[in-house]
Short mmCIF file of C-alpha atoms and ligand atoms in Angstrom, two decimals:
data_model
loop_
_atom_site.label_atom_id
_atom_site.label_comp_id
_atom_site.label_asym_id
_atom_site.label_seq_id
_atom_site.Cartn_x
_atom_site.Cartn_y
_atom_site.Cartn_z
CA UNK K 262 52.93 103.30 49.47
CA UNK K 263 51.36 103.93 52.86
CA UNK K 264 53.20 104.41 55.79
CA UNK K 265 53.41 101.93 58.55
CA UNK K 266 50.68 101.48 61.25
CA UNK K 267 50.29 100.66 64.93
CA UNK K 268 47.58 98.10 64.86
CA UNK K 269 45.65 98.37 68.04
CA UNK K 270 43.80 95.33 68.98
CA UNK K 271 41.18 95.84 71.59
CA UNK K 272 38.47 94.88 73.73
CA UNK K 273 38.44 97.99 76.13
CA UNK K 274 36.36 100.59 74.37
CA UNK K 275 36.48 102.29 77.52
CA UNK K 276 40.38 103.49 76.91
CA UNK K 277 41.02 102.56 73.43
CA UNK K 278 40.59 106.86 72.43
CA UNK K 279 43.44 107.23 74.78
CA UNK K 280 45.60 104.28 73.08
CA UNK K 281 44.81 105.75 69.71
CA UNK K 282 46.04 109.39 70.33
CA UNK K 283 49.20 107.98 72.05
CA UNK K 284 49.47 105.96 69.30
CA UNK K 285 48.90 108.24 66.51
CA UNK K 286 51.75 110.67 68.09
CA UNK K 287 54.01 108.32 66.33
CA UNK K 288 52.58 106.73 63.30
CA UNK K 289 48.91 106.32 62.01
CA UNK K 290 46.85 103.67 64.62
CA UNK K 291 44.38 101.19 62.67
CA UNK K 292 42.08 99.64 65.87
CA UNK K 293 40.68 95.95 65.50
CA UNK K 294 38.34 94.65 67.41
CA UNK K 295 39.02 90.84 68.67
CA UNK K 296 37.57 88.22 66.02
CA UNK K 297 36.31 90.82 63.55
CA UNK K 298 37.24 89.98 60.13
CA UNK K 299 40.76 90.12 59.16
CA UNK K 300 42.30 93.29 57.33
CA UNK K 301 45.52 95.56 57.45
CA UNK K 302 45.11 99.07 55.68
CA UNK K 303 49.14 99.52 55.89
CA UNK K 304 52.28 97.66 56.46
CA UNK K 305 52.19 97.08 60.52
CA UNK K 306 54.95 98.73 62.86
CA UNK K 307 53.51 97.01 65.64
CA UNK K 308 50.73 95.50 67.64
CA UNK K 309 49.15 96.81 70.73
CA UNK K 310 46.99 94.03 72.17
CA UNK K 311 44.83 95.83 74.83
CA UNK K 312 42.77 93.16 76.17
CA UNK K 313 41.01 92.31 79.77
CA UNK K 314 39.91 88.92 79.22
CA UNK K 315 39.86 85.42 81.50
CA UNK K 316 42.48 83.38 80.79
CA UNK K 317 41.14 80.56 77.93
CA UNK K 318 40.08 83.44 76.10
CA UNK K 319 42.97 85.19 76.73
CA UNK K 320 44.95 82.22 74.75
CA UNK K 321 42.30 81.97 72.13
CA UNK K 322 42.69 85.88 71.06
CA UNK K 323 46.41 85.55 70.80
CA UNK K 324 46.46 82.56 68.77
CA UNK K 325 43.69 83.81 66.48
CA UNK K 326 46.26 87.09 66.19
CA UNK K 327 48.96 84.93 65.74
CA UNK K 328 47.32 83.19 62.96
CA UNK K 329 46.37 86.29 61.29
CA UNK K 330 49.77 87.94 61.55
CA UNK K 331 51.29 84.48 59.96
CA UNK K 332 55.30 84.50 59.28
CA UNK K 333 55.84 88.20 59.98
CA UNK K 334 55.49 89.09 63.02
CA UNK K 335 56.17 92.79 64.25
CA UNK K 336 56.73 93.63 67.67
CA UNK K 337 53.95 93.50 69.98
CA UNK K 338 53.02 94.91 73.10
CA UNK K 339 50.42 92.85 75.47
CA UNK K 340 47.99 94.54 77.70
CA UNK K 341 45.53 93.07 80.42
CA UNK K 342 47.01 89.61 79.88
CA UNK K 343 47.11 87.80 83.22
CA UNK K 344 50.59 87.70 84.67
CA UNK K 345 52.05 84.33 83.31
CA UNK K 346 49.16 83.58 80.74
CA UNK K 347 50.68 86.73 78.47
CA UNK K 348 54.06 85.02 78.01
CA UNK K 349 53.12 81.28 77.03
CA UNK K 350 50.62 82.86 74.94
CA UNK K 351 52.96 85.53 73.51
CA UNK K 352 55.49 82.96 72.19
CA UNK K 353 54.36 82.36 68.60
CA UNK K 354 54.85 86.12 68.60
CA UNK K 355 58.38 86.87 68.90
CA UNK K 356 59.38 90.00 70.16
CA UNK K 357 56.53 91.07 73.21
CA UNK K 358 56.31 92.25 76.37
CA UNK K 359 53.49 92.34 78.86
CA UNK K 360 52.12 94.93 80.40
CA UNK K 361 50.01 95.61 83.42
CA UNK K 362 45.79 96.07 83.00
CA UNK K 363 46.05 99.55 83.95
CA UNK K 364 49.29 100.58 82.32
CA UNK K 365 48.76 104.29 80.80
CA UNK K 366 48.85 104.82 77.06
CA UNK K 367 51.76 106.85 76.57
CA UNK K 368 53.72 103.95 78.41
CA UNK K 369 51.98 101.23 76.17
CA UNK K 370 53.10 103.13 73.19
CA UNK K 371 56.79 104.01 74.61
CA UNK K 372 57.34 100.27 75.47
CA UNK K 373 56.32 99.59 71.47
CA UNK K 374 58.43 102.56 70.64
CA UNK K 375 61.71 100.80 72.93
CA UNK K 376 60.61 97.21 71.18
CA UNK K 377 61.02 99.01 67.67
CA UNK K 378 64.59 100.95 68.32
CA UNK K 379 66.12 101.00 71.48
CA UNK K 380 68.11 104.23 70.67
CA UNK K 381 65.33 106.04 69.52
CA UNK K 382 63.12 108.86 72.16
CA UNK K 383 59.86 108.94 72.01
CA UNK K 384 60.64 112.84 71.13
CA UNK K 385 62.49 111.00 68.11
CA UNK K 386 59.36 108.98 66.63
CA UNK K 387 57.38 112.08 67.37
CA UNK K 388 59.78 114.30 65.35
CA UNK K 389 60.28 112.06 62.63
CA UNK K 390 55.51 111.32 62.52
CA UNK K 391 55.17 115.23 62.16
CA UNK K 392 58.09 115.78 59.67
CA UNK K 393 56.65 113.04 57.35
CA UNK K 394 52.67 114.28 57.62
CA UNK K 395 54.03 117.80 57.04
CA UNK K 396 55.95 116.89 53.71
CA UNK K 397 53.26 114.35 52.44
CA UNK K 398 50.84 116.72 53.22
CA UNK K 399 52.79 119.81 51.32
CA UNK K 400 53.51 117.43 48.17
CA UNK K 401 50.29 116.71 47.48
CA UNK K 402 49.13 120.24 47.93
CA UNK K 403 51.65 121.66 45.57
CA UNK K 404 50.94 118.71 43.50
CA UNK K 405 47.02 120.17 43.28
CA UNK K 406 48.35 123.48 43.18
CA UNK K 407 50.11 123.71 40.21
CA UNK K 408 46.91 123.11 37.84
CA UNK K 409 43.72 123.60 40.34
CA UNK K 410 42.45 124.04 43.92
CA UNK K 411 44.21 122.61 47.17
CA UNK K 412 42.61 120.52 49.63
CA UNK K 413 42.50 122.86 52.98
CA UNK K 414 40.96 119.88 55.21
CA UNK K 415 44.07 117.90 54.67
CA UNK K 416 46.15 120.86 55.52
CA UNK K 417 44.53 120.86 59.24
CA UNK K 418 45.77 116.70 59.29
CA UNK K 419 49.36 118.60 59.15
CA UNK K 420 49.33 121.09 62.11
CA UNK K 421 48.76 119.06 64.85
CA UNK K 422 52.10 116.66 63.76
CA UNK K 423 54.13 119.68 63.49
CA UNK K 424 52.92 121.40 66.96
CA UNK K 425 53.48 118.27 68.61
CA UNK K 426 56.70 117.93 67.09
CA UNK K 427 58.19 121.14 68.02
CA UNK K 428 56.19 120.68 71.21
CA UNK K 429 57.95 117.43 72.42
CA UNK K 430 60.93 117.43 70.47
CA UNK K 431 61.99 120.95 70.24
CA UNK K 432 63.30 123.19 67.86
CA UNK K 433 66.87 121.68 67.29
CA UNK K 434 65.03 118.33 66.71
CA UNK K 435 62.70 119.47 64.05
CA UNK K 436 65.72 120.69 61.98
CA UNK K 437 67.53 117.83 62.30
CA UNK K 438 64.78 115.68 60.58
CA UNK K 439 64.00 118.33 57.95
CA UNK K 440 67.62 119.18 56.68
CA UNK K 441 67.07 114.81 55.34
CA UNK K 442 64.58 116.79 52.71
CA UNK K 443 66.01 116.27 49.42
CA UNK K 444 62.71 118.99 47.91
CA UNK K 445 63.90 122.22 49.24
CA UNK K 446 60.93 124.00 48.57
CA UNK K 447 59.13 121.58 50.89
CA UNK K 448 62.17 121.95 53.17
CA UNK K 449 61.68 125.49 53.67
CA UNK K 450 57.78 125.05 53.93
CA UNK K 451 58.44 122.51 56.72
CA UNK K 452 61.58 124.88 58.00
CA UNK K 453 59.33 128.00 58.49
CA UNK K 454 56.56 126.07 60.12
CA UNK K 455 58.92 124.60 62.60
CA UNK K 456 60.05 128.01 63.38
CA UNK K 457 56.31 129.66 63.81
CA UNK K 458 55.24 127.01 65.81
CA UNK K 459 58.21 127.79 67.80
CA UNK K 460 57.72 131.25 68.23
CA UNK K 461 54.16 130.89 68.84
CA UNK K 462 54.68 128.58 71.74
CA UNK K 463 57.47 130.81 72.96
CA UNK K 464 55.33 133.64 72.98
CA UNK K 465 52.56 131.94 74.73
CA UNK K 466 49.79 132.30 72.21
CA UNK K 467 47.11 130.25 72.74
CA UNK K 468 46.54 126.77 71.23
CA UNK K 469 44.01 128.45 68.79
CA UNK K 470 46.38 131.02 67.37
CA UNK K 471 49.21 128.65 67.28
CA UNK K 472 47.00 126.50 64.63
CA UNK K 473 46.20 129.60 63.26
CA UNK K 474 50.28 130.53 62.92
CA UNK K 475 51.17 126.84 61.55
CA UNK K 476 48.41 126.82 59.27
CA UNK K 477 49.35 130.01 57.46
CA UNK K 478 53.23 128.78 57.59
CA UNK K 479 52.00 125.89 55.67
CA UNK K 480 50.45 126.72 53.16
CA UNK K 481 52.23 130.19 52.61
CA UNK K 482 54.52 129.60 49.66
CA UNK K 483 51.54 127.47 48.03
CA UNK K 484 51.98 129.85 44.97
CA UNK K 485 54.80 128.67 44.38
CA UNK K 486 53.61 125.61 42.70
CA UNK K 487 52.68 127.75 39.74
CA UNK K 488 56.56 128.88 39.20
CA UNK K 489 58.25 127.23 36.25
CA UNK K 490 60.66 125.29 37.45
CA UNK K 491 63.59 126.58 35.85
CA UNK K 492 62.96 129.72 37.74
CA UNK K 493 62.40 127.78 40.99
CA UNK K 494 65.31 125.90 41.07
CA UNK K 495 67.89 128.11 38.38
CA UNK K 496 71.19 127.51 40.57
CA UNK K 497 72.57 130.88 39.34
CA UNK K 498 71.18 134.77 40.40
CA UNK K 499 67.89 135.58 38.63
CA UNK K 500 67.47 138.04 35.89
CA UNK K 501 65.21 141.50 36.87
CA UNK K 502 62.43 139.19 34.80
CA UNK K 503 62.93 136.03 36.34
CA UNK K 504 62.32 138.04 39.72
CA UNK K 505 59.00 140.19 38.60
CA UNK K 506 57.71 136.09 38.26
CA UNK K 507 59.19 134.56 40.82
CA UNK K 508 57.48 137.31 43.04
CA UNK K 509 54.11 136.26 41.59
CA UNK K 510 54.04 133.71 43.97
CA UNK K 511 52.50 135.71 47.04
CA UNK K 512 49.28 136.43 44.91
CA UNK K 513 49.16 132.85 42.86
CA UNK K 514 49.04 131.54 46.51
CA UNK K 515 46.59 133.91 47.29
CA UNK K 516 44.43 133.29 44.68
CA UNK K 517 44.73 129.34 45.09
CA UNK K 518 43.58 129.71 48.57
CA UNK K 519 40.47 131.83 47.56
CA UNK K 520 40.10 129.28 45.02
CA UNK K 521 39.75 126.25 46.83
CA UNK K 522 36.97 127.03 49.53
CA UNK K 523 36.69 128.43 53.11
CA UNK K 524 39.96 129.39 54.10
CA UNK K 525 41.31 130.76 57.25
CA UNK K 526 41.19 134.69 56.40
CA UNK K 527 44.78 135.14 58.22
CA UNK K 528 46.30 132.52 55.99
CA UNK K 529 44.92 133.96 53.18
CA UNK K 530 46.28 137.15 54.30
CA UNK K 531 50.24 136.05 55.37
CA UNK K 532 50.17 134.16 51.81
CA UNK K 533 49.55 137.52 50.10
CA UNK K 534 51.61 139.67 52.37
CA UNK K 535 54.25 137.63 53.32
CA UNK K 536 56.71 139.71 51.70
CA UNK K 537 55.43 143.10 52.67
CA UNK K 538 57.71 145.20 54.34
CA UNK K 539 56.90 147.89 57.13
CA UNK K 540 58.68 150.55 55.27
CA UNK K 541 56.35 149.85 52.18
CA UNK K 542 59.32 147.99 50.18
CA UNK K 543 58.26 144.99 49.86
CA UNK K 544 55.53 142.99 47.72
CA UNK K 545 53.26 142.99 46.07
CA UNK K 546 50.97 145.67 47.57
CA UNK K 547 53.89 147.85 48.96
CA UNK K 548 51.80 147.45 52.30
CA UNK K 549 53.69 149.37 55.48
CA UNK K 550 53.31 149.85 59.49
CA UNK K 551 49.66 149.18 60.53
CA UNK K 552 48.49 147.88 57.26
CA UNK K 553 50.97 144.84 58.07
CA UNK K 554 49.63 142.91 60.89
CA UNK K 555 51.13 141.00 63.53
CA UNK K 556 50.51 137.50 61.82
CA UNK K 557 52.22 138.93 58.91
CA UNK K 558 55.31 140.48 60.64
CA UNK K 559 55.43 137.12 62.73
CA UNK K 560 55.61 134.88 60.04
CA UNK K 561 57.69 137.33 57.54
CA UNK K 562 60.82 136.94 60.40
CA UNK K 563 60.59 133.32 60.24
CA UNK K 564 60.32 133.19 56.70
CA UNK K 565 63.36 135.48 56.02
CA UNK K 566 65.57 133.60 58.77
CA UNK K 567 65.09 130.45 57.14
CA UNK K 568 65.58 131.47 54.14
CA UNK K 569 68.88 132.53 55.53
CA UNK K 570 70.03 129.41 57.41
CA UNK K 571 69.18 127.63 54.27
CA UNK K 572 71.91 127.21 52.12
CA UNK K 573 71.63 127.80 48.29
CA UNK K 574 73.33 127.65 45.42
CA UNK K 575 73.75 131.16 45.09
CA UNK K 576 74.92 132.14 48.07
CA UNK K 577 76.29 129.89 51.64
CA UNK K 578 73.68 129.38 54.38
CA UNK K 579 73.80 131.71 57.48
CA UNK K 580 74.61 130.54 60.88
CA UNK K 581 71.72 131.29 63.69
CA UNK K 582 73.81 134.42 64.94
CA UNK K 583 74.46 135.65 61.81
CA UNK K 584 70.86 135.86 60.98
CA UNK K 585 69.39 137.25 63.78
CA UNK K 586 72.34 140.63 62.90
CA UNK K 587 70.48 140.21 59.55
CA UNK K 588 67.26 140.47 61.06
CA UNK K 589 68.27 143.25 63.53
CA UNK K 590 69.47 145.48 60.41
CA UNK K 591 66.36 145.01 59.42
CA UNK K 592 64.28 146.72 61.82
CA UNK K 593 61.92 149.03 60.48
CA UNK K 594 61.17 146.97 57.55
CA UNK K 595 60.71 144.54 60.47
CA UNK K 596 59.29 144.74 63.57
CA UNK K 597 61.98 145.00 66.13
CA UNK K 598 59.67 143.88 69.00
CA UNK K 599 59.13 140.28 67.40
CA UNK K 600 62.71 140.34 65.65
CA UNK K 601 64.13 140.45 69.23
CA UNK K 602 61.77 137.85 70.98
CA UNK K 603 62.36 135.69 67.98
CA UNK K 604 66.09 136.13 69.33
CA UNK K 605 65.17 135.01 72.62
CA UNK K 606 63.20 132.14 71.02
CA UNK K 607 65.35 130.13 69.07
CA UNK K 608 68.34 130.69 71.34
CA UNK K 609 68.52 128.04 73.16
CA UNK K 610 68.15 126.02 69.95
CA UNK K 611 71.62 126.49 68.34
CA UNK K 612 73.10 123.41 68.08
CA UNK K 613 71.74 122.47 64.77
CA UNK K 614 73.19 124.93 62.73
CA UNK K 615 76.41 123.22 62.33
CA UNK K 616 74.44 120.29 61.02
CA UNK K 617 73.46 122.02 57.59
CA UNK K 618 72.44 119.81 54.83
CA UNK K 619 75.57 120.00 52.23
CA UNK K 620 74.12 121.10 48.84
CA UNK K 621 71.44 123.66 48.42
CA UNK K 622 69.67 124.09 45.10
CA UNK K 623 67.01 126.49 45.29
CA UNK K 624 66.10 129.69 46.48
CA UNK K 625 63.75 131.60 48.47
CA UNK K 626 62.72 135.03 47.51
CA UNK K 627 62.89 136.32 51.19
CA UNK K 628 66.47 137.89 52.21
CA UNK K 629 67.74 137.75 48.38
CA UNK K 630 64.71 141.14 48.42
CA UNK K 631 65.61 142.56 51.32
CA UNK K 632 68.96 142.01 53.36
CA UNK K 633 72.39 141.59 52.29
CA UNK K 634 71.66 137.63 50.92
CA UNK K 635 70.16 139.97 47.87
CA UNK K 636 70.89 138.50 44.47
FE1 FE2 D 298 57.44 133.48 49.75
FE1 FE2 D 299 58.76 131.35 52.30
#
């Protein structure tokens, strides 16, 4: 079922780009122009009426709306309405406020937002708009992935949500929303994302190499959509040949990738090498120092620290201190450069780990190879 829109009903072609990228922070924005022929493409959130017209017509637009919208009527913000023409007008429509002509986007959109839930933030709606694009966006990729080719132009739709996310509501927030995942390979996806665009932005890459970063966290564990299940998701320790498959993953992703089209060469390369170690211990090329690069060693420290803080079956989850000492006795098959400005990156965002999801039933391959989580 598709997800709630803002509809955005407009005369003002002159703004209504600005209305729709406030508005698509938050939930997906279908525009209408006034009088056009009547159609919703999704359940409506709310209405943005963005209008700069002289009074009669002013009336005539929001009874025409009001027709349209019949018995349900969603919360609606009014824009450009003469003072004292909006509210008569707005009456048939519930729950609406008025705004002034010139009133900037991301205040038309936060007034719909404080309409919608009082106690939510803006950061809130953001949050929640990036977590949901990430996982539908990683279900249906998996869901291509375990028989055929993925499609890469729907993974850019999900880095955007996810920079913006950790962007405006920070790190803590992100994890708050994606511990609700019940899919916990898709909650570690969304995890390790949330903690590369973190770093990235913490390290002051630039907005080009921070899509790069979230693109490759995405999409890195893409292989495995080709592990049976009962390997996957076995809630005891795996067996030496349960492992040698479940470490197939890194190259089935790899080979997915190549398989469906252009793909960004580094997140081709992080889905291969993502468990490569600098000593040469890890998988599955037994790469080490320069051979690994930095988008590798970057994304193979958020990788393993989620894959701490994440509680399994097998094991309990870590908290954030805990896991950077893991990742600190790890130096050398890390690189102890990033491990300790990942440190400096995610510590002012502690206050989520005491708000761990209470069951765990899968695994990630990460610190059960290499640090003391091994199994
Ligand atoms: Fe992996
Ligand atoms: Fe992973």
């Amino acid at each position: 079922m598709k997800q709630p829109a803002i509809l955005l009903v407009t005369d003002r072609q002159d703004r209504s780009q600005c209305l729709i990228e406030a508005a698509q922070c938050i939930a997906d924005c279908q525009v209408l122009a006034i009088n056009q022929p009547w159609y919703l493409a999704a359940p409506v959130l709310g209405i943005i009426v963005d209008v700069r017209l002289e009074q009669p017509r002013t009336r005539s637009c929001l009874s025409w709306l009001a027709q349209q919208i019949g018995a349900h009527r969603p919360p609606a913000i009014l824009v450009g309405c003469m003072p004292g023409v909006a509210a008569p007008g707005a009456r048939p429509w519930g729950t609406a406020v008025s705004l002034a002509t010139d009133a900037e986007p991301r205040t038309v959109v936060a007034a719909l937002l404080r309409l919608l839930d009082p106690q939510a933030s803006v950061a809130d709606w953001i949050v929640r708009r990036g977590a949901t694009r990430s996982a539908n966006l990683l279900r249906a990729m998996f869901r291509s992935a375990e028989a055929g080719a993925v499609d890469l132009a729907a993974v850019e739709d999900g880095l955007e949500p996810v920079m913006n996310a950790i962007r405006e509501g920070g790190l803590t927030h992100w994890l708050d929303v994606v511990w609700e995942h019940d899919d916990i390979t898709f909650q570690h996806c969304l995890l390790v994302s949330g903690l590369v665009s973190a770093f990235a932005q913490s390290l002051g890459l630039s907005r080009a190499d921070q899509l790069t970063m979230a693109r490759a966290a995405l999409v890195h564990d893409v292989g495995k959509a080709r592990i049976p299940h009962a390997i996957l998701n076995k809630p005891g320790k795996l067996d030496p040949d349960e492992m040698a498959v479940m470490r197939t993953h890194a190259v089935l992703g790899y080979d997915i990738l190549r398989a469906s089209g252009t793909c960004d060469p580094i997140a081709l390369a992080v889905t291969r090498h993502h468990h490569e170690m600098l000593d040469g211990s890890g998988y599955p090329n037994g790469l080490s120092s320069e051979a690994v690069s930095d988008p590798i060693r970057l994304l193979t420290v958020c990788d393993i620290y989620a894959a701490l803080i994440e509680r399994r079956s097998y094991k309990a989850s870590f908290s954030s201190d805990e896991a950077m000492r893991v990742l600190q006795n790890m130096v050398g098959k890390l690189d102890g450069a990033l491990v300790q400005a990942f440190g400096i990156a995610v510590s002012s965002r502690n206050g989520c780990w005491s708000r761990l999801p209470p069951v765990s039933r899968t695994r990630d391959e990460g610190p059960a190879d290499f640090g003391p989580a091994e199994r």
